[in-house]
């Protein structure tokens, strides 16, 4: 039965691109919908093997997200004066989230989930529209910082609800800070090492190697850092993300390595993860309980609302037009992976009910469908007026 269940998920993965092309829905949403339909029709039974493969898929997704984070880009952000604007943006997001939670008497987990970010869907937009759009370029830069912050928040939530306000919680934060400090020192040391011995990069990751040494090196980094954070009892995704950052920062010119990692991740493990996420959604409960859709709309409207306010306040002068601010807010409000990760963690820690978990998953699907569609409509019908020619007088 385990092999049959795995075969069902792989079969759904294979047909997902065709349905996505026909429906024009994001493939991530299609994969989750197919997974939920498979359970609803009795074609799939949940089992530990499928869950384990899906967990690996999630970690590989975090790893590949990390490969989009070149730490050298942060230096450029500082030179451009963007770091202060981004800091203000995050302050607005978390302040508005806290205000909404307190006034609407929502679970405190919403303070973290409303501002949560991820670059997965932003990368999908970049693959479709390119990096030339000012709003999309900004979304990637902010999303990179927001994704790292979101992982740290997940670590904090895990520590708080496991230990409460205690010495163990302080130890967890201390371990996290010490780990991040150690990573920062290692990055500086490796930077100096590669500066003195530039050929060392090619020795470690050759450009053309029949034994796929580059891929083996990437796999080693992935499992090494995942095992380190597991031993430190930190959020596993943090280790995978940092391993990806190392590749992006020091081996950004090794395009074949990035291609191979993307083929492995997006060819099997990551689609498997999203189909499996769909299998955790009970459509019978969804159809019979209108409160789930109501809660999902609260999640969607809250996530978009705080980003609209934050983008207009923080990036008004940089984005230059309401159209760009709206497009930025829509692109930033689709952290499907991290929203599901946060809700899964909250369910495991019994912070939220199963009904609220369903609401988060449905909310992620709504964001993927309607926000992607909205971006396409805005780009097609809301054209910016050309700027007047500058005068040389």
Short mmCIF file of C-alpha atoms in Angstrom, two decimals:
data_model
loop_
_atom_site.label_atom_id
_atom_site.label_comp_id
_atom_site.label_asym_id
_atom_site.label_seq_id
_atom_site.Cartn_x
_atom_site.Cartn_y
_atom_site.Cartn_z
CA UNK A 1 0.00 0.00 0.00
CA UNK A 2 2.94 2.36 0.68
CA UNK A 3 4.31 1.92 -2.85
CA UNK A 4 0.79 2.45 -4.24
CA UNK A 5 0.41 5.71 -2.30
CA UNK A 6 3.78 6.96 -3.53
CA UNK A 7 2.82 6.00 -7.09
CA UNK A 8 -0.42 7.99 -6.78
CA UNK A 9 1.47 11.14 -5.73
CA UNK A 10 4.04 10.72 -8.51
CA UNK A 11 1.22 10.25 -11.03
CA UNK A 12 -0.46 13.44 -9.84
CA UNK A 13 2.88 15.25 -10.13
CA UNK A 14 3.12 14.13 -13.76
CA UNK A 15 -0.30 15.45 -14.81
CA UNK A 16 -0.09 18.69 -12.78
CA UNK A 17 1.81 20.68 -15.48
CA UNK A 18 -0.84 19.85 -18.11
CA UNK A 19 -3.69 20.97 -15.84
CA UNK A 20 -1.74 24.08 -14.85
CA UNK A 21 -1.22 25.03 -18.51
CA UNK A 22 -4.90 24.48 -19.31
CA UNK A 23 -6.31 26.26 -16.25
CA UNK A 24 -3.56 28.93 -16.01
CA UNK A 25 -3.50 28.28 -12.26
CA UNK A 26 -0.08 28.29 -10.55
CA UNK A 27 1.29 24.75 -10.62
CA UNK A 28 1.77 24.79 -6.84
CA UNK A 29 -1.96 25.35 -6.34
CA UNK A 30 -2.81 22.64 -8.88
CA UNK A 31 -0.56 20.17 -7.06
CA UNK A 32 -2.26 20.87 -3.73
CA UNK A 33 -5.72 20.61 -5.29
CA UNK A 34 -4.84 17.27 -6.89
CA UNK A 35 -3.58 15.94 -3.57
CA UNK A 36 -6.77 16.92 -1.78
CA UNK A 37 -8.91 15.41 -4.55
CA UNK A 38 -6.97 12.13 -4.35
CA UNK A 39 -7.83 11.80 -0.65
CA UNK A 40 -11.43 12.88 -1.24
CA UNK A 41 -11.87 10.18 -3.93
CA UNK A 42 -10.16 7.52 -1.80
CA UNK A 43 -7.17 7.14 -4.12
CA UNK A 44 -4.56 7.91 -1.46
CA UNK A 45 -4.00 6.82 2.12
CA UNK A 46 -1.69 8.84 4.34
CA UNK A 47 1.44 6.98 5.44
CA UNK A 48 4.81 7.65 7.05
CA UNK A 49 6.87 7.01 3.91
CA UNK A 50 5.02 9.69 1.91
CA UNK A 51 5.31 12.13 4.82
CA UNK A 52 9.08 11.54 5.04
CA UNK A 53 9.62 12.13 1.32
CA UNK A 54 7.46 15.29 1.54
CA UNK A 55 9.55 16.56 4.45
CA UNK A 56 12.71 16.10 2.38
CA UNK A 57 10.96 17.99 -0.42
CA UNK A 58 10.25 20.90 1.91
CA UNK A 59 13.89 21.03 3.04
CA UNK A 60 15.12 20.94 -0.56
CA UNK A 61 12.75 23.81 -1.34
CA UNK A 62 14.31 25.79 1.53
CA UNK A 63 17.73 24.84 0.19
CA UNK A 64 16.87 26.12 -3.30
CA UNK A 65 15.36 29.30 -1.82
CA UNK A 66 18.69 29.82 -0.09
CA UNK A 67 20.49 29.53 -3.44
CA UNK A 68 18.67 32.73 -4.46
CA UNK A 69 20.22 34.64 -1.54
CA UNK A 70 23.62 36.05 -2.41
CA UNK A 71 24.87 37.85 0.71
CA UNK A 72 26.85 40.24 -1.48
CA UNK A 73 23.52 41.76 -2.52
CA UNK A 74 23.02 43.05 1.03
CA UNK A 75 26.05 45.30 0.59
CA UNK A 76 24.40 46.77 -2.50
CA UNK A 77 21.16 47.33 -0.53
CA UNK A 78 23.11 49.28 2.10
CA UNK A 79 24.74 51.42 -0.56
CA UNK A 80 21.35 52.17 -2.10
CA UNK A 81 19.94 53.18 1.30
CA UNK A 82 17.26 50.50 1.08
CA UNK A 83 17.97 48.72 4.36
CA UNK A 84 16.30 51.49 6.41
CA UNK A 85 13.21 51.39 4.19
CA UNK A 86 13.05 47.60 4.46
CA UNK A 87 13.42 47.79 8.25
CA UNK A 88 10.56 50.31 8.39
CA UNK A 89 8.48 47.99 6.20
CA UNK A 90 8.92 45.04 8.55
CA UNK A 91 8.15 47.22 11.59
CA UNK A 92 4.88 48.26 9.95
CA UNK A 93 3.98 44.65 9.05
CA UNK A 94 4.49 43.28 12.55
CA UNK A 95 2.89 46.29 14.26
CA UNK A 96 -0.24 46.06 12.10
CA UNK A 97 -0.35 42.28 12.62
CA UNK A 98 -0.26 42.72 16.38
CA UNK A 99 -2.97 45.37 16.16
CA UNK A 100 -5.24 43.10 14.09
CA UNK A 101 -4.71 40.15 16.42
CA UNK A 102 -5.44 42.17 19.55
CA UNK A 103 -8.52 43.95 18.17
CA UNK A 104 -10.00 40.85 16.47
CA UNK A 105 -8.98 38.49 19.32
CA UNK A 106 -7.22 36.09 16.96
CA UNK A 107 -4.65 33.47 18.09
CA UNK A 108 -1.22 35.01 18.65
CA UNK A 109 0.25 32.83 15.90
CA UNK A 110 -1.35 35.28 13.43
CA UNK A 111 1.16 37.95 14.49
CA UNK A 112 3.79 35.78 12.81
CA UNK A 113 1.75 34.38 9.93
CA UNK A 114 0.38 37.67 8.58
CA UNK A 115 3.89 39.11 7.81
CA UNK A 116 5.46 35.76 6.90
CA UNK A 117 7.41 35.74 3.62
CA UNK A 118 8.98 33.43 1.08
CA UNK A 119 10.59 33.81 -2.32
CA UNK A 120 9.10 30.70 -3.93
CA UNK A 121 6.23 32.42 -5.75
CA UNK A 122 8.35 35.52 -6.35
CA UNK A 123 10.80 33.32 -8.26
CA UNK A 124 7.87 31.93 -10.25
CA UNK A 125 6.91 35.50 -11.18
CA UNK A 126 10.49 36.30 -12.16
CA UNK A 127 10.60 33.22 -14.41
CA UNK A 128 7.44 34.51 -16.11
CA UNK A 129 8.01 38.28 -16.23
CA UNK A 130 11.78 38.76 -15.72
CA UNK A 131 13.68 40.92 -13.21
CA UNK A 132 13.31 44.19 -15.11
CA UNK A 133 10.14 45.28 -13.24
CA UNK A 134 10.98 47.59 -10.34
CA UNK A 135 8.27 46.11 -8.10
CA UNK A 136 9.39 42.53 -8.71
CA UNK A 137 13.05 43.34 -8.20
CA UNK A 138 12.16 44.94 -4.86
CA UNK A 139 9.93 41.98 -3.91
CA UNK A 140 12.88 39.62 -4.37
CA UNK A 141 15.22 41.75 -2.24
CA UNK A 142 12.67 42.16 0.56
CA UNK A 143 11.56 38.54 0.24
CA UNK A 144 15.11 37.30 0.79
CA UNK A 145 15.38 39.17 4.11
CA UNK A 146 11.80 38.31 5.02
CA UNK A 147 12.37 34.61 4.38
CA UNK A 148 15.36 34.52 6.70
CA UNK A 149 13.40 36.47 9.31
CA UNK A 150 10.45 34.09 8.90
CA UNK A 151 12.67 31.07 9.58
CA UNK A 152 13.98 32.74 12.74
CA UNK A 153 10.39 33.46 13.83
CA UNK A 154 9.50 29.78 13.35
CA UNK A 155 12.46 28.88 15.57
CA UNK A 156 11.21 31.37 18.16
CA UNK A 157 7.65 30.00 18.07
CA UNK A 158 8.88 26.45 18.42
CA UNK A 159 11.04 27.40 21.41
CA UNK A 160 8.33 29.48 23.11
CA UNK A 161 5.58 26.89 22.90
CA UNK A 162 7.90 24.00 23.80
CA UNK A 163 9.55 25.68 26.78
CA UNK A 164 7.42 28.72 27.68
CA UNK A 165 9.11 31.72 29.28
CA UNK A 166 11.90 29.81 30.97
CA UNK A 167 15.62 29.20 31.05
CA UNK A 168 15.22 26.66 28.24
CA UNK A 169 13.70 29.36 26.01
CA UNK A 170 16.62 31.69 26.68
CA UNK A 171 18.99 28.84 25.89
CA UNK A 172 17.19 28.26 22.58
CA UNK A 173 17.56 31.93 21.62
CA UNK A 174 21.17 31.87 22.78
CA UNK A 175 21.92 28.83 20.63
CA UNK A 176 20.21 30.49 17.64
CA UNK A 177 22.20 33.72 18.02
CA UNK A 178 25.46 31.83 18.57
CA UNK A 179 24.77 29.71 15.48
CA UNK A 180 24.04 32.75 13.30
CA UNK A 181 27.15 34.50 14.64
CA UNK A 182 29.26 31.42 13.89
CA UNK A 183 27.84 31.31 10.35
CA UNK A 184 28.71 35.01 9.85
CA UNK A 185 32.30 34.36 10.99
CA UNK A 186 32.59 31.30 8.74
CA UNK A 187 31.37 33.35 5.78
CA UNK A 188 34.07 35.96 6.40
CA UNK A 189 36.80 33.34 6.79
CA UNK A 190 35.77 31.53 3.61
CA UNK A 191 35.65 34.86 1.77
CA UNK A 192 39.25 35.57 2.82
CA UNK A 193 40.31 32.02 1.93
CA UNK A 194 38.86 32.28 -1.57
CA UNK A 195 40.43 35.72 -2.01
CA UNK A 196 43.88 34.32 -1.30
CA UNK A 197 43.31 31.07 -3.21
CA UNK A 198 40.79 31.79 -6.01
CA UNK A 199 41.48 28.47 -7.77
CA UNK A 200 40.19 26.64 -4.70
CA UNK A 201 36.61 27.27 -5.84
CA UNK A 202 37.17 25.41 -9.10
CA UNK A 203 38.93 22.61 -7.23
CA UNK A 204 35.93 22.14 -4.93
CA UNK A 205 33.26 22.65 -7.59
CA UNK A 206 34.71 21.95 -11.07
CA UNK A 207 32.86 23.39 -14.04
CA UNK A 208 32.93 20.12 -15.99
CA UNK A 209 33.26 16.92 -14.03
CA UNK A 210 31.93 13.54 -15.20
CA UNK A 211 31.49 12.42 -11.59
CA UNK A 212 29.12 15.30 -10.74
CA UNK A 213 31.46 16.55 -8.02
CA UNK A 214 29.57 19.85 -7.87
CA UNK A 215 26.29 18.07 -7.14
CA UNK A 216 27.93 15.91 -4.49
CA UNK A 217 29.37 19.01 -2.84
CA UNK A 218 25.91 20.64 -2.78
CA UNK A 219 24.40 17.48 -1.26
CA UNK A 220 27.15 17.41 1.37
CA UNK A 221 26.45 21.03 2.38
CA UNK A 222 22.70 20.32 2.54
CA UNK A 223 22.96 17.31 4.84
CA UNK A 224 25.80 18.79 6.90
CA UNK A 225 23.90 21.93 7.87
CA UNK A 226 20.60 20.11 8.34
CA UNK A 227 22.30 17.68 10.73
CA UNK A 228 23.95 20.58 12.60
CA UNK A 229 20.66 22.41 13.26
CA UNK A 230 18.99 19.13 14.24
CA UNK A 231 21.72 18.50 16.81
CA UNK A 232 21.27 22.09 18.09
CA UNK A 233 17.47 21.56 18.25
CA UNK A 234 16.78 24.50 15.92
CA UNK A 235 14.32 24.72 13.02
CA UNK A 236 15.52 22.25 10.37
CA UNK A 237 14.66 24.63 7.51
CA UNK A 238 17.29 27.07 8.82
CA UNK A 239 20.12 24.63 8.07
CA UNK A 240 18.87 23.91 4.55
CA UNK A 241 18.44 27.62 3.84
CA UNK A 242 21.97 28.51 5.00
CA UNK A 243 23.47 25.69 2.93
CA UNK A 244 21.80 27.21 -0.12
CA UNK A 245 23.11 30.67 0.80
CA UNK A 246 26.68 29.33 0.81
CA UNK A 247 26.28 28.09 -2.76
CA UNK A 248 24.68 31.38 -3.88
CA UNK A 249 27.34 33.54 -2.23
CA UNK A 250 30.50 31.67 -3.19
CA UNK A 251 29.53 29.63 -6.25
CA UNK A 252 27.12 31.94 -8.06
CA UNK A 253 29.04 31.57 -11.33
CA UNK A 254 28.63 27.78 -11.36
CA UNK A 255 25.39 27.80 -13.33
CA UNK A 256 25.42 24.06 -14.04
CA UNK A 257 25.29 23.33 -10.32
CA UNK A 258 22.23 25.56 -9.95
CA UNK A 259 20.59 23.87 -12.93
CA UNK A 260 21.22 20.38 -11.55
CA UNK A 261 19.86 21.33 -8.13
CA UNK A 262 16.75 22.84 -9.71
CA UNK A 263 16.20 19.75 -11.86
CA UNK A 264 16.33 17.48 -8.83
CA UNK A 265 14.25 19.75 -6.61
CA UNK A 266 11.55 20.95 -8.98
CA UNK A 267 11.57 17.73 -10.95
CA UNK A 268 10.54 15.49 -8.06
CA UNK A 269 10.91 16.43 -4.40
CA UNK A 270 9.24 19.85 -4.34
CA UNK A 271 6.15 18.82 -6.39
CA UNK A 272 5.90 15.76 -4.12
CA UNK A 273 5.83 18.08 -1.10
CA UNK A 274 3.02 20.24 -2.47
CA UNK A 275 0.89 17.27 -3.56
CA UNK A 276 1.37 15.80 -0.09
CA UNK A 277 0.29 19.10 1.49
CA UNK A 278 -2.92 18.78 -0.50
CA UNK A 279 -3.50 15.31 0.95
CA UNK A 280 -3.63 16.84 4.44
CA UNK A 281 -6.68 18.91 3.43
CA UNK A 282 -10.03 17.25 4.08
CA UNK A 283 -12.41 18.51 1.37
CA UNK A 284 -15.41 16.99 3.16
CA UNK A 285 -14.77 19.22 6.17
CA UNK A 286 -14.16 22.18 3.89
CA UNK A 287 -17.46 21.75 2.03
CA UNK A 288 -19.44 21.23 5.23
CA UNK A 289 -17.89 24.03 7.29
CA UNK A 290 -18.21 27.59 5.99
CA UNK A 291 -16.10 28.88 8.89
CA UNK A 292 -12.98 27.47 7.21
CA UNK A 293 -13.48 29.67 4.15
CA UNK A 294 -14.29 32.63 6.41
CA UNK A 295 -11.01 32.15 8.33
CA UNK A 296 -9.13 31.68 5.06
CA UNK A 297 -10.41 35.03 3.79
CA UNK A 298 -9.27 36.65 7.05
CA UNK A 299 -5.78 35.27 6.44
CA UNK A 300 -5.72 36.44 2.82
CA UNK A 301 -7.13 39.92 3.48
CA UNK A 302 -4.88 40.42 6.51
CA UNK A 303 -1.73 39.45 4.62
CA UNK A 304 -2.55 41.66 1.64
CA UNK A 305 -3.85 44.58 3.70
CA UNK A 306 -0.76 45.05 5.86
CA UNK A 307 1.48 44.80 2.80
CA UNK A 308 -0.50 47.43 0.92
CA UNK A 309 -0.17 49.85 3.82
CA UNK A 310 3.49 48.96 4.36
CA UNK A 311 4.46 49.33 0.70
CA UNK A 312 2.73 52.70 0.30
CA UNK A 313 4.43 54.07 3.43
CA UNK A 314 7.90 52.54 3.07
CA UNK A 315 8.47 52.32 -0.69
CA UNK A 316 6.22 55.07 -2.06
CA UNK A 317 9.11 57.16 -3.41
CA UNK A 318 11.07 54.15 -4.66
CA UNK A 319 8.19 52.43 -6.50
CA UNK A 320 7.07 55.79 -7.99
CA UNK A 321 3.42 54.84 -8.69
CA UNK A 322 0.36 53.28 -6.98
CA UNK A 323 0.38 50.59 -9.68
CA UNK A 324 3.85 49.43 -8.71
CA UNK A 325 2.98 49.54 -5.00
CA UNK A 326 -0.07 47.34 -5.62
CA UNK A 327 1.90 44.90 -7.76
CA UNK A 328 4.59 44.72 -5.10
CA UNK A 329 2.05 44.02 -2.35
CA UNK A 330 0.42 41.25 -4.39
CA UNK A 331 3.74 39.59 -5.25
CA UNK A 332 4.88 39.79 -1.62
CA UNK A 333 1.64 38.33 -0.22
CA UNK A 334 2.03 34.78 -1.61
CA UNK A 335 4.37 32.96 0.81
CA UNK A 336 2.66 29.64 0.12
CA UNK A 337 5.47 27.44 1.44
CA UNK A 338 6.13 29.32 4.64
CA UNK A 339 2.45 29.87 5.36
CA UNK A 340 1.92 26.12 5.18
CA UNK A 341 5.10 25.48 7.19
CA UNK A 342 3.98 27.88 9.93
CA UNK A 343 0.49 26.40 10.07
CA UNK A 344 1.90 22.85 10.15
CA UNK A 345 4.17 23.78 13.06
CA UNK A 346 1.29 25.52 14.84
CA UNK A 347 -0.88 22.42 14.42
CA UNK A 348 1.87 20.15 15.76
CA UNK A 349 2.30 22.42 18.79
CA UNK A 350 -1.52 22.50 19.22
CA UNK A 351 -1.57 26.30 18.92
CA UNK A 352 -4.33 26.12 16.31
CA UNK A 353 -7.12 23.66 15.63
CA UNK A 354 -7.38 21.40 12.59
CA UNK A 355 -10.08 23.74 11.25
CA UNK A 356 -7.70 26.70 11.44
CA UNK A 357 -4.98 24.65 9.75
CA UNK A 358 -7.36 23.99 6.86
CA UNK A 359 -8.02 27.73 6.71
CA UNK A 360 -4.31 28.46 6.25
CA UNK A 361 -3.97 25.88 3.47
CA UNK A 362 -7.09 27.18 1.70
CA UNK A 363 -5.82 30.74 2.17
CA UNK A 364 -2.52 29.78 0.51
CA UNK A 365 -4.44 28.35 -2.45
CA UNK A 366 -6.61 31.48 -2.74
CA UNK A 367 -3.50 33.68 -2.72
CA UNK A 368 -1.81 31.59 -5.39
CA UNK A 369 -4.83 31.71 -7.70
CA UNK A 370 -6.25 35.21 -7.24
CA UNK A 371 -3.07 37.18 -6.61
CA UNK A 372 -1.27 35.66 -9.61
CA UNK A 373 -4.35 36.33 -11.74
CA UNK A 374 -4.60 39.90 -10.41
CA UNK A 375 -0.96 40.58 -11.30
CA UNK A 376 -1.55 39.32 -14.84
CA UNK A 377 -4.67 41.51 -15.22
CA UNK A 378 -2.92 44.62 -13.87
CA UNK A 379 0.06 44.17 -16.18
CA UNK A 380 -2.25 43.66 -19.16
CA UNK A 381 -4.74 46.49 -18.63
CA UNK A 382 -3.19 49.06 -16.27
CA UNK A 383 -0.44 50.66 -18.32
CA UNK A 384 1.83 53.28 -16.80
CA UNK A 385 1.94 56.69 -18.43
CA UNK A 386 5.37 57.39 -19.94
CA UNK A 387 7.48 59.85 -18.02
CA UNK A 388 7.86 63.30 -19.65
CA UNK A 389 11.21 63.82 -21.37
CA UNK A 390 13.77 65.49 -19.14
CA UNK A 391 14.77 69.02 -19.98
CA UNK A 392 18.43 69.89 -20.52
CA UNK A 393 17.93 73.60 -20.09
#
